[in-house]
CSV table of N, CA and C and ligand atoms in Angstrom, one decimal:
chain,number,residue,atom,x,y,z
C,1,MET,N,103.5,95.0,131.7
C,1,MET,CA,102.6,95.1,130.5
C,1,MET,C,101.3,94.5,130.8
C,2,LYS,N,100.2,95.2,130.5
C,2,LYS,CA,98.9,94.8,130.8
C,2,LYS,C,98.3,94.0,129.6
C,3,LEU,N,97.8,92.9,129.8
C,3,LEU,CA,97.2,92.1,128.7
C,3,LEU,C,95.7,92.2,128.7
C,4,ASN,N,95.1,92.6,127.6
C,4,ASN,CA,93.7,92.7,127.5
C,4,ASN,C,93.2,91.3,126.9
C,5,LYS,N,93.0,90.4,127.8
C,5,LYS,CA,92.7,89.0,127.4
C,5,LYS,C,91.4,89.0,126.5
C,6,ASP,N,90.4,89.8,126.9
C,6,ASP,CA,89.2,89.8,126.2
C,6,ASP,C,89.4,90.2,124.7
C,7,TRP,N,90.2,91.3,124.6
C,7,TRP,CA,90.4,91.8,123.2
C,7,TRP,C,91.1,90.7,122.4
C,8,HIS,N,92.1,90.0,123.0
C,8,HIS,CA,92.9,89.0,122.2
C,8,HIS,C,92.0,87.8,121.8
C,9,LEU,N,91.0,87.5,122.7
C,9,LEU,CA,90.1,86.4,122.4
C,9,LEU,C,89.3,86.7,121.1
C,10,HIS,N,89.0,88.0,120.9
C,10,HIS,CA,88.2,88.3,119.8
C,10,HIS,C,89.0,88.9,118.6
C,11,ASN,N,90.2,89.0,118.8
C,11,ASN,CA,91.1,89.5,117.7
C,11,ASN,C,92.3,88.7,117.5
C,12,ILE,N,92.1,87.6,116.9
C,12,ILE,CA,93.3,86.7,116.7
C,12,ILE,C,93.9,87.0,115.4
C,13,MET,N,95.2,87.1,115.4
C,13,MET,CA,96.0,87.3,114.2
C,13,MET,C,95.8,86.1,113.2
C,14,PRO,N,95.4,86.4,112.0
C,14,PRO,CA,95.2,85.4,111.0
C,14,PRO,C,96.5,84.6,110.8
C,15,GLU,N,96.4,83.4,110.3
C,15,GLU,CA,97.6,82.6,110.0
C,15,GLU,C,98.2,83.1,108.7
C,16,ASN,N,99.5,83.2,108.7
C,16,ASN,CA,100.2,83.7,107.5
C,16,ASN,C,99.6,85.1,107.1
C,17,PRO,N,99.6,86.0,108.0
C,17,PRO,CA,99.0,87.3,107.7
C,17,PRO,C,99.8,88.1,106.7
C,18,THR,N,99.0,88.9,105.9
C,18,THR,CA,99.7,89.8,105.0
C,18,THR,C,100.2,91.0,105.7
C,19,MET,N,101.1,91.8,105.1
C,19,MET,CA,101.6,93.0,105.8
C,19,MET,C,100.5,93.9,106.2
C,20,GLU,N,99.4,94.0,105.4
C,20,GLU,CA,98.3,94.8,105.7
C,20,GLU,C,97.6,94.3,106.9
C,21,GLN,N,97.4,93.0,107.0
C,21,GLN,CA,96.7,92.4,108.1
C,21,GLN,C,97.5,92.6,109.4
C,22,ARG,N,98.8,92.5,109.3
C,22,ARG,CA,99.7,92.7,110.5
C,22,ARG,C,99.6,94.1,111.0
C,23,ILE,N,99.7,95.1,110.0
C,23,ILE,CA,99.6,96.5,110.4
C,23,ILE,C,98.3,96.8,111.0
C,24,ALA,N,97.2,96.3,110.4
C,24,ALA,CA,95.8,96.6,110.9
C,24,ALA,C,95.7,96.0,112.3
C,25,TRP,N,96.2,94.8,112.5
C,25,TRP,CA,96.1,94.1,113.8
C,25,TRP,C,96.9,94.9,114.9
C,26,HIS,N,98.1,95.3,114.5
C,26,HIS,CA,98.9,96.0,115.5
C,26,HIS,C,98.3,97.4,115.9
C,27,LEU,N,97.7,98.0,114.9
C,27,LEU,CA,97.1,99.3,115.1
C,27,LEU,C,96.0,99.2,116.1
C,28,ALA,N,95.1,98.2,115.8
C,28,ALA,CA,94.0,98.0,116.7
C,28,ALA,C,94.5,97.5,118.1
C,29,HIS,N,95.5,96.7,118.1
C,29,HIS,CA,96.0,96.1,119.3
C,29,HIS,C,96.6,97.2,120.2
C,30,ALA,N,97.3,98.2,119.6
C,30,ALA,CA,97.9,99.2,120.4
C,30,ALA,C,96.9,100.1,121.1
C,31,GLN,N,95.7,100.1,120.6
C,31,GLN,CA,94.6,100.9,121.2
C,31,GLN,C,93.9,100.2,122.3
C,32,HIS,N,94.0,98.9,122.3
C,32,HIS,CA,93.3,98.1,123.3
C,32,HIS,C,94.1,97.4,124.3
C,33,CYS,N,95.4,97.2,124.0
C,33,CYS,CA,96.2,96.3,124.8
C,33,CYS,C,97.6,96.8,124.7
C,34,ALA,N,98.4,96.5,125.8
C,34,ALA,CA,99.8,96.9,125.8
C,34,ALA,C,100.7,95.8,126.1
C,35,CYS,N,100.3,94.6,125.7
C,35,CYS,CA,101.1,93.4,126.1
C,35,CYS,C,102.4,93.3,125.3
C,36,ARG,N,102.4,93.9,124.1
C,36,ARG,CA,103.6,93.8,123.3
C,36,ARG,C,103.7,95.1,122.4
C,37,GLU,N,104.9,95.3,122.0
C,37,GLU,CA,105.2,96.5,121.1
C,37,GLU,C,105.1,96.1,119.7
C,38,ILE,N,104.9,97.1,118.9
C,38,ILE,CA,105.0,96.9,117.4
C,38,ILE,C,106.4,96.5,117.0
C,39,PRO,N,106.6,95.4,116.3
C,39,PRO,CA,108.0,95.0,116.0
C,39,PRO,C,108.6,96.1,115.1
C,40,ALA,N,109.9,96.3,115.3
C,40,ALA,CA,110.6,97.4,114.6
C,40,ALA,C,110.4,97.3,113.1
C,41,LYS,N,110.4,96.1,112.5
C,41,LYS,CA,110.3,95.9,111.1
C,41,LYS,C,108.9,96.4,110.6
C,42,LEU,N,107.9,96.1,111.5
C,42,LEU,CA,106.5,96.5,111.1
C,42,LEU,C,106.4,98.0,111.2
C,43,ALA,N,107.0,98.6,112.3
C,43,ALA,CA,107.0,100.0,112.4
C,43,ALA,C,107.6,100.7,111.2
C,44,GLU,N,108.6,100.1,110.7
C,44,GLU,CA,109.3,100.7,109.5
C,44,GLU,C,108.3,100.7,108.3
C,45,GLU,N,107.6,99.6,108.2
C,45,GLU,CA,106.6,99.4,107.1
C,45,GLU,C,105.5,100.5,107.2
C,46,MET,N,105.1,100.7,108.5
C,46,MET,CA,104.1,101.7,108.7
C,46,MET,C,104.6,103.1,108.3
C,47,LYS,N,105.8,103.4,108.7
C,47,LYS,CA,106.4,104.7,108.3
C,47,LYS,C,106.4,104.9,106.8
C,48,LYS,N,106.8,103.8,106.1
C,48,LYS,CA,106.8,103.9,104.6
C,48,LYS,C,105.5,104.2,104.1
C,49,ARG,N,104.4,103.7,104.7
C,49,ARG,CA,103.0,103.9,104.3
C,49,ARG,C,102.4,105.1,104.9
C,50,ASN,N,103.2,105.9,105.5
C,50,ASN,CA,102.7,107.2,106.2
C,50,ASN,C,101.6,106.9,107.2
C,51,ILE,N,101.7,105.8,107.9
C,51,ILE,CA,100.8,105.4,108.9
C,51,ILE,C,101.4,105.9,110.2
C,52,GLU,N,100.7,106.7,111.0
C,52,GLU,CA,101.2,107.2,112.2
C,52,GLU,C,101.3,106.1,113.3
C,53,LEU,N,102.4,106.0,113.9
C,53,LEU,CA,102.6,104.9,114.9
C,53,LEU,C,101.8,105.4,116.2
C,54,PRO,N,101.1,104.5,116.8
C,54,PRO,CA,100.4,104.8,118.0
C,54,PRO,C,101.5,105.1,119.1
C,55,GLN,N,101.3,106.1,119.9
C,55,GLN,CA,102.3,106.5,120.9
C,55,GLN,C,102.5,105.4,121.9
C,56,THR,N,101.4,104.7,122.2
C,56,THR,CA,101.4,103.6,123.2
C,56,THR,C,102.3,102.4,122.7
C,57,ALA,N,102.6,102.4,121.4
C,57,ALA,CA,103.3,101.2,120.9
C,57,ALA,C,104.8,101.5,120.8
C,58,ILE,N,105.2,102.7,121.2
C,58,ILE,CA,106.6,103.1,121.1
C,58,ILE,C,107.2,103.1,122.5
C,59,LYS,N,108.3,102.6,122.7
C,59,LYS,CA,109.0,102.6,124.0
C,59,LYS,C,109.5,104.0,124.3
O,101,LIG,ZN1,98.0,92.4,123.7
């Protein structure tokens, strides 16, 4: 997995993030970096909200 260090430096997950913040972070993250996948639980939340999962975030 490739880590986009620069992106991470400028996009730090807030402390105690809301579900919206986590979803937004992971959506942006999937477009810029591939160091981790979207957690299954979060992917489920995204499906519930009709948010399309980025293909790069799915194994
Ligand atoms: Zn990353």
